[in-house]
Coordinates of C-alpha atoms in Angstrom, one line a residue:
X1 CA -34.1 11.5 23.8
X2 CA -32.0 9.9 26.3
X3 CA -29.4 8.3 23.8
X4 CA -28.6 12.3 23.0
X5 CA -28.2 13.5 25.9
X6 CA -23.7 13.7 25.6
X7 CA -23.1 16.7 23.6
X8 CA -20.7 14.3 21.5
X9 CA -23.2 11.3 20.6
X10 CA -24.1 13.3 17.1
X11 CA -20.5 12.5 15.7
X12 CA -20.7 8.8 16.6
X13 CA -22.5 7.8 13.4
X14 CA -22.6 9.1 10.2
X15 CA -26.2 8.4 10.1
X16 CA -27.5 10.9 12.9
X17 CA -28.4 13.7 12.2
X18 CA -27.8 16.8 15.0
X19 CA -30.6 19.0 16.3
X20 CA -29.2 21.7 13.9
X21 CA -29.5 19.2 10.7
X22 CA -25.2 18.7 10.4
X23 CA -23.5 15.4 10.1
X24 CA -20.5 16.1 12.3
X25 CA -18.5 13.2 10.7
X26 CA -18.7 14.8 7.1
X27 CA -17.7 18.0 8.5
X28 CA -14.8 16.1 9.8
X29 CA -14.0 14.7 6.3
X30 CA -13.8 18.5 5.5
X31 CA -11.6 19.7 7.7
X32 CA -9.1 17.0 6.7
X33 CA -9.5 18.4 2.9
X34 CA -9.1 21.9 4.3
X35 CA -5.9 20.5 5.8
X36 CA -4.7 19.1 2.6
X37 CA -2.2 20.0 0.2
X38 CA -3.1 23.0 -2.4
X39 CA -4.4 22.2 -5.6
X40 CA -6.4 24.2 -8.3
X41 CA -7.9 23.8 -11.9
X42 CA -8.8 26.7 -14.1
X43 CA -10.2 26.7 -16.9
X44 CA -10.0 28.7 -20.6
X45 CA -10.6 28.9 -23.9
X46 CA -7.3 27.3 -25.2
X47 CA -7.9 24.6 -22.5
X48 CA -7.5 23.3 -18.6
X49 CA -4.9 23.6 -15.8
X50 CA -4.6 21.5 -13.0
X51 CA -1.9 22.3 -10.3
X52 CA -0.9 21.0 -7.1
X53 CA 1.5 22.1 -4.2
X54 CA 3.7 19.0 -3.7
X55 CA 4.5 18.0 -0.2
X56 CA 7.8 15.8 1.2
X57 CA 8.2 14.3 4.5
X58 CA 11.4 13.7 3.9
X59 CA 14.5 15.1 1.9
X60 CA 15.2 11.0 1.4
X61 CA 11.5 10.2 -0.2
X62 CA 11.2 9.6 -3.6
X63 CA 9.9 12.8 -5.1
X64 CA 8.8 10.4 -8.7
X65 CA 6.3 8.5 -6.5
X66 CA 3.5 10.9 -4.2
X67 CA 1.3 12.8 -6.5
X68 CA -1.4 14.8 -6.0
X69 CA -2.4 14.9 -10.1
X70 CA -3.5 11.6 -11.6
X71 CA -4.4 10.5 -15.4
X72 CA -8.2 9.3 -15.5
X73 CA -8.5 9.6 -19.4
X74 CA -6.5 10.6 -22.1
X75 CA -8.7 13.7 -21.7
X76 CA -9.2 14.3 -17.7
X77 CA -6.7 14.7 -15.0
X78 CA -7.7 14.9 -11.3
X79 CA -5.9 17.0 -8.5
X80 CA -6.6 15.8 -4.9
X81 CA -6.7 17.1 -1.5
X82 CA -7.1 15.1 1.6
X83 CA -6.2 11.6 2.4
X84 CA -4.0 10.1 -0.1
X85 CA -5.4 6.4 0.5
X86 CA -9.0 7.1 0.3
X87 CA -7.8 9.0 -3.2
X88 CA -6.2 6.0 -4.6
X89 CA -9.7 4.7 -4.4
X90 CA -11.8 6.8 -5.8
X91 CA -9.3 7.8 -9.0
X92 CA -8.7 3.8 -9.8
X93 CA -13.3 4.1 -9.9
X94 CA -13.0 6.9 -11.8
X95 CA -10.4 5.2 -14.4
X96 CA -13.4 2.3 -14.3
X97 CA -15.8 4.8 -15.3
X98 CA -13.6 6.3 -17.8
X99 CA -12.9 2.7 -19.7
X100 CA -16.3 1.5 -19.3
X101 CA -17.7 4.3 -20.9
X102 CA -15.2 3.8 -24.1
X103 CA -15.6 0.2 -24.4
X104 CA -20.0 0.7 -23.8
X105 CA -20.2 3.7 -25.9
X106 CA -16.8 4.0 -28.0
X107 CA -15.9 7.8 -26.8
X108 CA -14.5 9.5 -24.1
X109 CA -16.9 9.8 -21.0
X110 CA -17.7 13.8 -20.3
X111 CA -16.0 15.5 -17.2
X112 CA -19.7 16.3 -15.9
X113 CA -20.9 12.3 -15.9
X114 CA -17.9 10.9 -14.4
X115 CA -17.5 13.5 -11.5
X116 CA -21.3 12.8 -10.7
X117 CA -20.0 9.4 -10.7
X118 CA -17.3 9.7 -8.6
X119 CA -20.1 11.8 -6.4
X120 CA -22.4 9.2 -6.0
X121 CA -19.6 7.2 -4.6
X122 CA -18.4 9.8 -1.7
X123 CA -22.4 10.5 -1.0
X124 CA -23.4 7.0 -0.3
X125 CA -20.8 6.8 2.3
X126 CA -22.5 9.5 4.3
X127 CA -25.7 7.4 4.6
X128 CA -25.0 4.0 6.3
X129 CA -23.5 3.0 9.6
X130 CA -20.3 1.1 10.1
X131 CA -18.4 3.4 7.4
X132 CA -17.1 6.7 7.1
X133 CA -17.3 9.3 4.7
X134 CA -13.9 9.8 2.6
X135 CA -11.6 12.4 3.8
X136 CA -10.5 13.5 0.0
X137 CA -11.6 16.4 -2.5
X138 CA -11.1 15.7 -6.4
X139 CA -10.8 18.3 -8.9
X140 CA -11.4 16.9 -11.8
X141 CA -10.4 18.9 -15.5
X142 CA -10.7 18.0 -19.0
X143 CA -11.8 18.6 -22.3
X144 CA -15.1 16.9 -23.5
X145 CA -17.4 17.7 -26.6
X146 CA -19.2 20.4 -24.2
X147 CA -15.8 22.6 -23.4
X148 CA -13.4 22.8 -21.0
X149 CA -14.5 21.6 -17.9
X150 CA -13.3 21.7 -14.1
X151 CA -15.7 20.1 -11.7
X152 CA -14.9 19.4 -7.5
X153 CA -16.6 16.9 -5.6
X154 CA -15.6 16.7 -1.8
X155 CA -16.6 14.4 1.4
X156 CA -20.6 14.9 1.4
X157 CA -20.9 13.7 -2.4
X158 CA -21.8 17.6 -4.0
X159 CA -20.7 18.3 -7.3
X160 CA -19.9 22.1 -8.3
X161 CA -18.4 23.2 -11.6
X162 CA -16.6 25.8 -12.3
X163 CA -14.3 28.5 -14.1
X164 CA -11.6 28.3 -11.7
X165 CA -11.2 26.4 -7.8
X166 CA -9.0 25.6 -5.3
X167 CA -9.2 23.2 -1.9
X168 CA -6.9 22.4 0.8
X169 CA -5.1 24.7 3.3
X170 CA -4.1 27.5 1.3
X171 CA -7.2 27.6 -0.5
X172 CA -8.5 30.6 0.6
X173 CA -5.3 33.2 -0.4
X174 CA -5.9 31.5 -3.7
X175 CA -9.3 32.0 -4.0
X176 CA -9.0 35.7 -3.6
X177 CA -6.3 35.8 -6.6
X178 CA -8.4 33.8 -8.8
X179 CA -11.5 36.2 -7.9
X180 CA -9.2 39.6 -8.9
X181 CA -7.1 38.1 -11.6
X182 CA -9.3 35.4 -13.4
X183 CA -10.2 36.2 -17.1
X184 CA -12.3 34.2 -19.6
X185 CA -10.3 34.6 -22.0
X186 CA -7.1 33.4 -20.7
X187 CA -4.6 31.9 -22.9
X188 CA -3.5 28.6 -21.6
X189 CA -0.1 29.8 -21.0
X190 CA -1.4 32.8 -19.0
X191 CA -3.8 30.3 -16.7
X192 CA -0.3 28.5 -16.3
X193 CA 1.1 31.6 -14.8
X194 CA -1.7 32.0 -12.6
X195 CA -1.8 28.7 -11.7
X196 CA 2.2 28.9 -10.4
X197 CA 1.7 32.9 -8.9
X198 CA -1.3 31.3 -7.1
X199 CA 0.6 27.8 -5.8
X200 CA 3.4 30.7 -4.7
X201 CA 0.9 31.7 -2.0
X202 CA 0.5 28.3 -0.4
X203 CA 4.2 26.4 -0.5
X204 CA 5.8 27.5 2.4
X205 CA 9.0 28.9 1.8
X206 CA 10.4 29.9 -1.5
X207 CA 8.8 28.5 -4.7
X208 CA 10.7 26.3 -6.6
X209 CA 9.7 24.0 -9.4
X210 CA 10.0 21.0 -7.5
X211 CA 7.5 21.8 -5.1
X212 CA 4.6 22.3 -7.3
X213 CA 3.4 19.8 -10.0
X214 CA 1.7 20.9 -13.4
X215 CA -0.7 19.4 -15.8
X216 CA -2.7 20.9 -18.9
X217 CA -5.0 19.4 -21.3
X218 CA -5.0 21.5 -24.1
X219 CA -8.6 21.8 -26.4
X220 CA -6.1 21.4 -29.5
X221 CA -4.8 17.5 -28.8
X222 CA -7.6 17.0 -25.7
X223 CA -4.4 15.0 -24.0
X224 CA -3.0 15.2 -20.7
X225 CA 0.5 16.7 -20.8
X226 CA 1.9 16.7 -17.5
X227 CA 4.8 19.5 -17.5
X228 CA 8.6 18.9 -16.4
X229 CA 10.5 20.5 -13.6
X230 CA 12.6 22.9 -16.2
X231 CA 8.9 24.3 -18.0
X232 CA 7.8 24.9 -15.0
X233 CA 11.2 26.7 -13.9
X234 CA 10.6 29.0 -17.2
X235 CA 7.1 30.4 -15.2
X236 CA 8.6 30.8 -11.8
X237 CA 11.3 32.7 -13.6
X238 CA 8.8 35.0 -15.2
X239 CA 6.6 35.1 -12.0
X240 CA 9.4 36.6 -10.4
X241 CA 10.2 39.1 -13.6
X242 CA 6.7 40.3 -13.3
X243 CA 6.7 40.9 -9.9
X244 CA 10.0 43.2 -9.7
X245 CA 8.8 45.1 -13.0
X246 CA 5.4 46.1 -10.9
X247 CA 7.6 46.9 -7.8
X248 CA 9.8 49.0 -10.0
X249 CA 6.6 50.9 -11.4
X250 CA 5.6 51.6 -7.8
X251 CA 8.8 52.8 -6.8
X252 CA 8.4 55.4 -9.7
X253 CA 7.5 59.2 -8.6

């Protein structure tokens, strides 16, 4: 038990295993996710929302160029949180995936197969020495022939589905307005709404359209429709209507 005997020595391989059964270098991976820019997906009837705070470094970087939303399919977008590089990697497998499935099987691959996919990927880098797990969380959300679909995959290679989900560092404000305000039977322009009053939680300082990005894939057309800066204006606008009609009801006697 010698080689253990440094408090530090379980984070110096992926591979080893701590006395309390973690693997301190995908926690790591983790926290760099939980670090990460905002992003959500939420599901509904009418279709799927993905969303995604949109950081700049600088006022003199091209605002056209970093996303956080990427086209796999026609029919499934992914949001990311993490480490943009190791994201390049796993969306450009995921568009493999996506092609390979239409050229083997001639029809779109489901949300549910391709995020296991993408899974497997992330999980076997948590099993072998000389690599590290990837520091990146992927929301994917689409429209297959099962429904409307939003599924996250993160660092250690587990899969969850579900109604409605957000990573990275404002995650958890969000998380507590999905759990009060989340409905099944949204319409897709509410789940927009709720999408922009959530991302108004987690940019810092006020919300303006550029600072957020926008996607839907509507059950109607099943294409990815990514939303301009002026549509997205129109539900800031009547975030902030909402907001000073409930203030004026509260102010009521």
């Amino acid at each position: 038990m010698a080689m253990f005997a440094t408090p530090g020595a379980y984070d110096r391989a992926i591979t080893v295993f701590s006395p309390d059964g973690r693997l301190f270098q995908v926690e790591y991976a983790l926290e760099t996710v939980r670090r990460g820019s905002t992003v959500l997906g939420i599901t509904c009837p009418e279709g799927v929302v993905l969303a995604a705070e949109e950081r700049t470094t600088s006022r003199l970087q091209d605002p056209n160029f970093s996303w956080k939303i990427f086209e796999i399919d026609d029919h499934v977008g992914a949001a990311i949180s993490g480490l943009s590089a190791d994201a390049r990697i796993l969306v450009d497998q995921a568009r493999i995936y996506a092609q390979s499935n239409k050229l083997t099987y001639d029809e779109p691959i489901d949300i549910e197969v391709l995020a296991n996919r993408v899974g497997d990927v992330e999980q076997q880098y948590t099993q072998y020495g000389g690599v590290r797990p990837f520091g990146v969380s992927i929301i994917f959300g689409g429209v297959d022939d099962t429904g409307c679909k939003v599924i996250q995959t993160d660092p250690s290679g587990a899969v969850w589905a579900y109604k409605a989900v957000s990573v990275g560092a404002g995650s958890e404000a969000i998380r507590g307005i999905l759990e009060q305000k989340y409905r099944p039977d949204l319409t897709l322009e509410n789940a927009i709404l709720l999408a922009v009053e959530c991302l108004s939680k987690a940019v810092e300082g006020k919300l303006e359209p550029e600072k957020i990005k926008i996607t839907t894939i509507p059950t109607t057309t099943r294409k990815i429709t990514q939303l301009s800066n002026r549509e997205i204006a129109k539900y800031v606008h009547r975030l902030d209507a909402n907001a000073r009609s409930e203030s004026s009801e509260k102010a009521l006697p």
